Amino acid sequence: MSEKPNPTELSEGIDRALEALREGLDARFASAATEQALRDENAKLLGKKGELTAVLKQMGAVPADARRAIGEKVNAVKQQVEATFAARLAELHRAARQAELTAPPFDLTLPGRAPAPLGHAHPISIVRDEVVAIFRGLGFGVFDGPEVEHEENNFTLLGFPPDHPATDMQDSFWTTSNHLLRTHTSNIQVRAMKALEPPMAFIAPGAVYRRDDDATHSPVFHQIEAFLIDRGVSLAHLKGVLAEFAERLYGPGTPVRLRPSYFPFVEPGAEVDIGCVFCKQADGTRPGCSLCKHTGWIEILGCGLIHPVVLEGCGIDPEQWSGFALGMGIERIAMLRYGIPNIKLMFEGDPRFVAQF
Ligand code: PHE
């Protein structure tokens, strides 16, 4: 049988329970490390099934005369729980705010985000820009013209006879019976001479087309033409410009030599060699390398003094004016510059190739 608790014992029991709650309170809340843990702890005391709530439920059994005193104690403990909770919550908030303020804004030790692959200048563009910059530095302007050209500007006015092999269907891409994809940038000489009065000095970079296709020839490639027309221009001017150009492109002391050659629109005509940039044995003391075919020299361009007939045909009096012209293949210059073994690499568009330069 159950004995009704004696009222004095009951109030004493409640008293002890309240006292125990009060004593443990600070430590319980202090050990809650997060706001959630703190709220959980608070619920264990004040929630529906909370420990203090359980004590309150016993109040009904307390005799009326003791109830008031016990009630005050319960309220005091309840207020203490609320105050301790609020203080600890504020402390947690302060600590979180402080951590936010003192923490680095982001983790500097994280590995960097890989940048999206950027475009990269193609070796043809790099070399073109360099050559153009060198000639601009020597006072040349830039002259542009079309890639689909009339045969007159590409061949006839440059002194190519109608039966010249270059004019053949086998060698050039014809678009109509008298228009073709220009086979060289020398069409720009013609266009500039027709359009302007001398003196003039221009450089003309651009794409050119030939029916050619092997390891060192591509059906489309790029050339840079340079030409200068003034009074009394001689081979010495041409050679001076070439020497300066070779030094600026390939470094000081780069040897240059002219070999007689033939182009219909120049007289005299020459091919220009520079000392092999790979073996540097143009002095002939050692046998050179395979890239210069053991000669110590490498051909880089064609040039000459503009033929008087060409000047005249383009409306310039050859008695008063003379000039020189030179033309080089940009791919060839780039291949020599970077040791690129096959011209095809430059047209495949592989980003791994381009990224090397
Ligand atoms: N046009 C010539 C070629 O394509 C190069 C050249 C230009 C030669 C100017 C002499 C003068 O081969």
CSV table of C-alpha atoms and ligand atoms in Angstrom, one decimal:
chain,number,residue,atom,x,y,z
A,1,MET,CA,0.0,0.0,0.0
A,2,SER,CA,1.2,3.4,-0.7
A,3,GLU,CA,1.6,5.9,2.1
A,4,LYS,CA,0.7,9.4,1.4
A,5,PRO,CA,4.0,11.4,1.8
A,6,ASN,CA,4.1,13.5,4.9
A,7,PRO,CA,3.8,17.2,3.9
A,8,THR,CA,7.0,18.2,5.7
A,9,GLU,CA,8.9,15.5,3.9
A,10,LEU,CA,7.4,16.5,0.6
A,11,SER,CA,8.4,20.2,1.0
A,12,GLU,CA,11.9,19.2,2.1
A,13,GLY,CA,12.2,16.9,-0.9
A,14,ILE,CA,11.1,19.7,-3.2
A,15,ASP,CA,13.5,22.0,-1.5
A,16,ARG,CA,16.4,19.6,-2.0
A,17,ALA,CA,15.5,19.0,-5.7
A,18,LEU,CA,15.3,22.8,-6.3
A,19,GLU,CA,18.6,23.2,-4.5
A,20,ALA,CA,20.3,20.5,-6.6
A,21,LEU,CA,18.9,22.1,-9.8
A,22,ARG,CA,20.2,25.5,-8.8
A,23,GLU,CA,23.6,24.2,-8.0
A,24,GLY,CA,24.1,22.3,-11.2
A,25,LEU,CA,22.7,25.1,-13.4
A,26,ASP,CA,25.8,27.1,-14.2
A,27,ALA,CA,27.8,24.0,-15.1
A,28,ARG,CA,25.0,22.5,-17.3
A,29,PHE,CA,24.6,25.6,-19.4
A,30,ALA,CA,28.3,26.4,-19.5
A,31,SER,CA,29.0,23.0,-21.0
A,32,ALA,CA,26.6,23.7,-23.9
A,33,ALA,CA,28.9,24.6,-26.7
A,34,THR,CA,26.4,25.5,-29.3
A,35,GLU,CA,23.1,27.4,-29.3
A,36,GLN,CA,21.3,24.2,-30.2
A,37,ALA,CA,22.9,22.3,-27.3
A,38,LEU,CA,22.0,25.2,-25.0
A,39,ARG,CA,18.3,25.2,-26.1
A,40,ASP,CA,18.2,21.4,-25.6
A,41,GLU,CA,19.5,21.8,-22.1
A,42,ASN,CA,17.0,24.5,-21.4
A,43,ALA,CA,14.2,22.3,-22.6
A,44,LYS,CA,15.3,19.5,-20.2
A,45,LEU,CA,14.6,21.9,-17.4
A,46,LEU,CA,11.7,24.0,-18.5
A,47,GLY,CA,10.0,21.9,-21.2
A,48,LYS,CA,6.8,20.0,-20.7
A,49,LYS,CA,8.7,17.0,-19.4
A,50,GLY,CA,11.4,19.2,-17.9
A,51,GLU,CA,12.9,18.6,-14.5
A,52,LEU,CA,11.7,21.9,-13.0
A,53,THR,CA,8.3,21.3,-14.6
A,54,ALA,CA,8.2,17.9,-12.8
A,55,VAL,CA,8.9,19.7,-9.5
A,56,LEU,CA,6.1,22.2,-10.2
A,57,LYS,CA,3.7,19.3,-10.7
A,58,GLN,CA,4.3,18.2,-7.1
A,59,MET,CA,3.1,21.5,-5.8
A,60,GLY,CA,-0.5,20.3,-5.7
A,61,ALA,CA,0.4,17.9,-3.0
A,62,VAL,CA,2.0,20.5,-0.8
A,63,PRO,CA,-0.2,21.7,2.0
A,64,ALA,CA,-1.7,25.2,1.5
A,65,ASP,CA,0.3,26.8,4.2
A,66,ALA,CA,3.7,25.7,2.8
A,67,ARG,CA,2.7,26.2,-0.8
A,68,ARG,CA,3.5,29.9,-0.9
A,69,ALA,CA,7.0,29.6,0.4
A,70,ILE,CA,7.8,26.6,-1.9
A,71,GLY,CA,6.1,28.5,-4.8
A,72,GLU,CA,8.5,31.5,-4.3
A,73,LYS,CA,11.5,29.2,-4.3
A,74,VAL,CA,10.3,27.5,-7.5
A,75,ASN,CA,9.8,30.8,-9.1
A,76,ALA,CA,13.2,32.0,-8.0
A,77,VAL,CA,14.9,28.9,-9.5
A,78,LYS,CA,12.9,29.3,-12.7
A,79,GLN,CA,14.0,32.9,-13.0
A,80,GLN,CA,17.6,31.8,-12.3
A,81,VAL,CA,17.3,29.2,-15.1
A,82,GLU,CA,16.0,31.9,-17.5
A,83,ALA,CA,18.7,34.4,-16.6
A,84,THR,CA,21.5,31.8,-16.8
A,85,PHE,CA,20.1,30.6,-20.2
A,86,ALA,CA,19.9,34.2,-21.5
A,87,ALA,CA,23.5,35.0,-20.3
A,88,ARG,CA,24.9,31.8,-21.8
A,89,LEU,CA,23.1,32.5,-25.1
A,90,ALA,CA,24.4,36.0,-25.3
A,91,GLU,CA,27.9,34.6,-24.6
A,92,LEU,CA,27.6,32.1,-27.4
A,93,HIS,CA,26.4,34.9,-29.8
A,94,ARG,CA,29.3,37.1,-28.8
A,95,ALA,CA,31.8,34.3,-29.3
A,96,ALA,CA,30.3,33.4,-32.7
A,97,ARG,CA,30.5,37.1,-33.8
A,98,GLN,CA,34.0,37.4,-32.5
A,99,ALA,CA,35.0,34.3,-34.5
A,100,GLU,CA,33.5,35.8,-37.6
A,101,LEU,CA,35.4,39.0,-37.1
A,102,THR,CA,38.8,37.5,-36.4
A,103,ALA,CA,38.6,34.6,-38.8
A,104,PRO,CA,40.3,35.3,-42.2
A,105,PRO,CA,37.6,36.2,-44.8
A,106,PHE,CA,38.4,33.0,-46.7
A,107,ASP,CA,40.9,30.1,-46.3
A,108,LEU,CA,44.1,31.3,-47.7
A,109,THR,CA,45.5,27.8,-47.6
A,110,LEU,CA,42.9,26.4,-50.1
A,111,PRO,CA,44.4,25.5,-53.5
A,112,GLY,CA,43.7,28.2,-56.0
A,113,ARG,CA,40.8,27.9,-58.5
A,114,ALA,CA,42.3,26.9,-61.8
A,115,PRO,CA,41.8,29.9,-64.2
A,116,ALA,CA,39.7,29.1,-67.2
A,117,PRO,CA,42.0,28.4,-70.1
A,118,LEU,CA,42.8,31.7,-71.8
A,119,GLY,CA,43.3,32.3,-75.4
A,120,HIS,CA,46.9,32.6,-76.5
A,121,ALA,CA,48.6,34.4,-79.4
A,122,HIS,CA,49.5,32.0,-82.2
A,123,PRO,CA,53.2,31.8,-83.2
A,124,ILE,CA,52.2,33.2,-86.6
A,125,SER,CA,50.6,36.2,-84.9
A,126,ILE,CA,53.5,36.6,-82.5
A,127,VAL,CA,56.1,36.7,-85.3
A,128,ARG,CA,53.9,38.8,-87.5
A,129,ASP,CA,53.5,41.4,-84.7
A,130,GLU,CA,57.2,41.4,-84.0
A,131,VAL,CA,58.2,41.9,-87.6
A,132,VAL,CA,55.6,44.6,-88.1
A,133,ALA,CA,56.9,46.3,-85.0
A,134,ILE,CA,60.5,46.2,-86.2
A,135,PHE,CA,59.6,47.8,-89.6
A,136,ARG,CA,57.3,50.4,-87.9
A,137,GLY,CA,60.3,51.2,-85.8
A,138,LEU,CA,62.3,51.9,-89.0
A,139,GLY,CA,59.6,54.2,-90.2
A,140,PHE,CA,57.4,51.9,-92.4
A,141,GLY,CA,53.7,52.2,-92.4
A,142,VAL,CA,51.2,49.3,-92.9
A,143,PHE,CA,49.3,48.8,-96.2
A,144,ASP,CA,46.5,46.3,-96.5
A,145,GLY,CA,44.9,44.7,-99.5
A,146,PRO,CA,42.5,41.9,-100.5
A,147,GLU,CA,43.3,38.2,-100.6
A,148,VAL,CA,41.2,37.7,-103.8
A,149,GLU,CA,43.1,39.6,-106.3
A,150,HIS,CA,43.0,40.5,-110.0
A,151,GLU,CA,45.7,38.8,-112.0
A,152,GLU,CA,47.0,42.2,-113.0
A,153,ASN,CA,48.0,43.1,-109.5
A,154,ASN,CA,49.2,39.7,-108.6
A,155,PHE,CA,51.1,38.8,-111.8
A,156,THR,CA,50.9,41.1,-114.8
A,157,LEU,CA,52.2,44.4,-113.4
A,158,LEU,CA,54.8,42.5,-111.5
A,159,GLY,CA,56.3,41.3,-114.7
A,160,PHE,CA,55.2,37.7,-114.7
A,161,PRO,CA,54.8,36.6,-118.3
A,162,PRO,CA,51.4,34.9,-119.1
A,163,ASP,CA,53.0,31.5,-119.4
A,164,HIS,CA,54.9,31.7,-116.1
A,165,PRO,CA,54.4,28.5,-114.1
A,166,ALA,CA,53.0,30.4,-111.1
A,167,THR,CA,50.1,31.6,-113.3
A,168,ASP,CA,49.2,27.9,-114.0
A,169,MET,CA,46.0,26.3,-112.6
A,170,GLN,CA,48.4,23.7,-111.1
A,171,ASP,CA,50.1,26.3,-109.0
A,172,SER,CA,47.5,28.9,-108.1
A,173,PHE,CA,43.9,28.9,-106.9
A,174,TRP,CA,41.8,30.8,-109.5
A,175,THR,CA,38.3,32.0,-108.5
A,176,THR,CA,37.4,33.4,-112.0
A,177,SER,CA,39.3,33.5,-115.2
A,178,ASN,CA,41.2,36.6,-114.1
A,179,HIS,CA,40.8,36.6,-110.3
A,180,LEU,CA,42.8,34.3,-107.9
A,181,LEU,CA,43.7,33.9,-104.3
A,182,ARG,CA,46.9,36.0,-104.2
A,183,THR,CA,50.0,33.9,-104.4
A,184,HIS,CA,52.1,36.5,-102.5
A,185,THR,CA,51.8,39.8,-100.7
A,186,SER,CA,53.7,41.6,-103.6
A,187,ASN,CA,50.2,42.6,-104.9
A,188,ILE,CA,50.4,45.3,-102.2
A,189,GLN,CA,53.4,46.9,-103.8
A,190,VAL,CA,51.3,47.3,-106.9
A,191,ARG,CA,48.3,48.6,-105.1
A,192,ALA,CA,50.4,51.1,-103.1
A,193,MET,CA,52.3,52.4,-106.1
A,194,LYS,CA,49.0,52.8,-108.1
A,195,ALA,CA,47.3,54.6,-105.2
A,196,LEU,CA,50.1,56.9,-103.8
A,197,GLU,CA,52.8,59.2,-104.9
A,198,PRO,CA,56.4,58.3,-103.7
A,199,PRO,CA,58.2,58.5,-101.5
A,200,MET,CA,56.6,55.7,-99.6
A,201,ALA,CA,57.6,52.9,-97.2
A,202,PHE,CA,55.2,50.2,-96.3
A,203,ILE,CA,54.9,46.8,-94.8
A,204,ALA,CA,52.1,44.4,-95.7
A,205,PRO,CA,51.3,41.3,-93.7
A,206,GLY,CA,48.7,38.8,-94.8
A,207,ALA,CA,47.6,35.3,-96.0
A,208,VAL,CA,48.7,34.0,-99.4
A,209,TYR,CA,47.7,30.8,-101.2
A,210,ARG,CA,49.5,28.3,-103.4
A,211,ARG,CA,48.9,24.7,-104.5
A,212,ASP,CA,51.7,23.4,-102.3
A,213,ASP,CA,51.4,20.8,-99.6
A,214,ASP,CA,54.2,19.1,-97.7
A,215,ALA,CA,56.1,19.2,-94.4
A,216,THR,CA,57.3,22.8,-95.0
A,217,HIS,CA,54.6,24.0,-97.4
A,218,SER,CA,50.9,24.6,-96.8
A,219,PRO,CA,48.3,25.7,-99.3
A,220,VAL,CA,47.6,28.8,-97.2
A,221,PHE,CA,50.4,30.6,-95.4
A,222,HIS,CA,51.4,34.1,-94.5
A,223,GLN,CA,53.9,36.6,-95.8
A,224,ILE,CA,55.1,40.0,-94.9
A,225,GLU,CA,56.1,42.3,-97.7
A,226,ALA,CA,58.2,45.4,-97.1
A,227,PHE,CA,58.9,48.0,-99.8
A,228,LEU,CA,60.4,51.5,-99.9
A,229,ILE,CA,60.4,53.9,-102.9
A,230,ASP,CA,62.4,57.2,-102.8
A,231,ARG,CA,65.0,59.1,-104.8
A,232,GLY,CA,68.3,57.3,-105.1
A,233,VAL,CA,67.4,54.1,-103.3
A,234,SER,CA,70.1,51.5,-103.8
A,235,LEU,CA,71.0,48.0,-102.8
A,236,ALA,CA,73.0,49.5,-99.9
A,237,HIS,CA,69.7,50.8,-98.4
A,238,LEU,CA,68.2,47.4,-98.8
A,239,LYS,CA,71.1,45.7,-97.2
A,240,GLY,CA,71.2,48.1,-94.3
A,241,VAL,CA,67.5,47.5,-93.6
A,242,LEU,CA,68.0,43.7,-93.8
A,243,ALA,CA,71.0,43.8,-91.4
A,244,GLU,CA,69.0,45.9,-88.9
A,245,PHE,CA,66.0,43.7,-89.3
A,246,ALA,CA,68.0,40.5,-88.7
A,247,GLU,CA,69.7,42.0,-85.6
A,248,ARG,CA,66.4,43.1,-84.2
A,249,LEU,CA,64.6,39.8,-84.9
A,250,TYR,CA,67.4,37.2,-84.2
A,251,GLY,CA,69.7,39.2,-81.9
A,252,PRO,CA,72.8,41.4,-82.3
A,253,GLY,CA,75.6,40.1,-84.5
A,254,THR,CA,73.3,37.9,-86.6
A,255,PRO,CA,75.2,37.5,-89.9
A,256,VAL,CA,73.3,38.3,-93.1
A,257,ARG,CA,74.3,37.5,-96.7
A,258,LEU,CA,72.6,38.2,-100.1
A,259,ARG,CA,72.7,35.5,-102.8
A,260,PRO,CA,71.7,36.5,-106.4
A,261,SER,CA,68.3,35.1,-107.3
A,262,TYR,CA,65.4,35.8,-109.7
A,263,PHE,CA,62.0,37.3,-109.2
A,264,PRO,CA,60.3,38.9,-112.2
A,265,PHE,CA,59.6,42.2,-110.4
A,266,VAL,CA,63.0,43.0,-109.1
A,267,GLU,CA,66.4,43.6,-110.6
A,268,PRO,CA,68.8,42.7,-109.2
A,269,GLY,CA,67.0,40.1,-107.2
A,270,ALA,CA,68.4,38.2,-104.2
A,271,GLU,CA,67.7,35.7,-101.5
A,272,VAL,CA,68.7,36.6,-98.0
A,273,ASP,CA,70.4,34.1,-95.6
A,274,ILE,CA,71.0,34.6,-92.0
A,275,GLY,CA,73.7,32.7,-90.0
A,276,CYS,CA,72.0,29.4,-88.9
A,277,VAL,CA,70.3,30.2,-85.6
A,278,PHE,CA,70.6,26.6,-84.5
A,279,CYS,CA,74.3,25.9,-84.9
A,280,LYS,CA,75.6,29.4,-85.3
A,281,GLN,CA,78.4,28.3,-87.6
A,282,ALA,CA,78.0,30.7,-90.5
A,283,ASP,CA,81.8,31.4,-90.3
A,284,GLY,CA,82.3,28.0,-92.0
A,285,THR,CA,84.8,26.7,-89.4
A,286,ARG,CA,82.6,23.7,-88.5
A,287,PRO,CA,80.2,21.6,-90.6
A,288,GLY,CA,76.9,23.2,-89.4
A,289,CYS,CA,73.8,21.2,-88.6
A,290,SER,CA,71.0,19.3,-90.4
A,291,LEU,CA,68.7,22.3,-90.2
A,292,CYS,CA,71.0,24.5,-92.3
A,293,LYS,CA,71.9,21.4,-94.4
A,294,HIS,CA,75.5,21.8,-93.1
A,295,THR,CA,76.0,25.2,-94.8
A,296,GLY,CA,75.8,27.4,-91.7
A,297,TRP,CA,73.2,29.6,-93.4
A,298,ILE,CA,69.5,29.6,-93.5
A,299,GLU,CA,67.3,31.4,-96.2
A,300,ILE,CA,64.8,33.8,-94.7
A,301,LEU,CA,63.4,35.9,-97.5
A,302,GLY,CA,63.5,37.2,-101.1
A,303,CYS,CA,64.2,40.7,-102.1
A,304,GLY,CA,65.6,43.1,-104.7
A,305,LEU,CA,65.4,46.5,-106.3
A,306,ILE,CA,62.0,47.1,-107.8
A,307,HIS,CA,62.2,46.6,-111.5
A,308,PRO,CA,62.0,49.9,-113.5
A,309,VAL,CA,59.3,48.3,-115.7
A,310,VAL,CA,57.2,47.6,-112.6
A,311,LEU,CA,57.5,51.2,-111.3
A,312,GLU,CA,56.6,52.5,-114.7
A,313,GLY,CA,53.6,50.2,-115.1
A,314,CYS,CA,52.3,51.4,-111.8
A,315,GLY,CA,52.6,55.1,-112.7
A,316,ILE,CA,55.9,55.9,-111.1
A,317,ASP,CA,58.8,57.5,-113.1
A,318,PRO,CA,61.8,55.2,-112.8
A,319,GLU,CA,64.1,58.0,-113.9
A,320,GLN,CA,63.3,59.8,-110.7
A,321,TRP,CA,62.4,57.1,-108.2
A,322,SER,CA,63.8,53.8,-107.3
A,323,GLY,CA,63.0,51.3,-104.5
A,324,PHE,CA,63.5,48.0,-102.9
A,325,ALA,CA,61.1,45.3,-101.9
A,326,LEU,CA,61.4,42.2,-99.8
A,327,GLY,CA,59.1,39.4,-98.9
A,328,MET,CA,59.2,36.7,-96.2
A,329,GLY,CA,57.1,33.7,-95.1
A,330,ILE,CA,55.9,34.2,-91.6
A,331,GLU,CA,55.6,30.4,-90.9
A,332,ARG,CA,59.2,29.9,-92.0
A,333,ILE,CA,60.4,32.7,-89.7
A,334,ALA,CA,58.4,31.1,-86.9
A,335,MET,CA,59.6,27.6,-87.6
A,336,LEU,CA,63.2,28.8,-87.5
A,337,ARG,CA,62.5,30.9,-84.4
A,338,TYR,CA,60.9,28.1,-82.4
A,339,GLY,CA,62.3,25.0,-84.0
A,340,ILE,CA,58.9,23.9,-85.2
A,341,PRO,CA,59.5,20.8,-87.4
A,342,ASN,CA,56.3,20.7,-89.4
A,343,ILE,CA,54.3,23.6,-90.8
A,344,LYS,CA,51.0,21.6,-90.4
A,345,LEU,CA,51.3,22.0,-86.6
A,346,MET,CA,50.6,25.7,-87.1
A,347,PHE,CA,47.3,25.1,-88.8
A,348,GLU,CA,45.8,22.4,-86.7
A,349,GLY,CA,44.6,24.7,-83.9
A,350,ASP,CA,45.7,22.4,-81.1
A,351,PRO,CA,45.7,24.6,-78.0
A,352,ARG,CA,48.5,22.5,-76.5
A,353,PHE,CA,50.7,23.5,-79.4
A,354,VAL,CA,49.8,27.2,-79.3
A,355,ALA,CA,50.2,27.4,-75.5
A,356,GLN,CA,54.0,26.7,-75.8
A,357,PHE,CA,54.9,30.1,-77.2
B,1,PHE,N1,56.9,37.6,-103.6
B,1,PHE,C1,58.1,36.8,-103.5
B,1,PHE,C2,57.6,35.4,-103.2
B,1,PHE,O1,56.5,35.2,-102.8
B,1,PHE,C3,59.0,37.3,-102.5
B,1,PHE,C4,59.6,38.6,-102.8
B,1,PHE,C5,59.0,39.8,-102.4
B,1,PHE,C6,60.8,38.7,-103.6
B,1,PHE,C7,59.6,41.0,-102.7
B,1,PHE,C8,61.3,39.9,-103.9
B,1,PHE,C9,60.8,41.0,-103.5
B,1,PHE,O2,58.4,34.5,-103.2
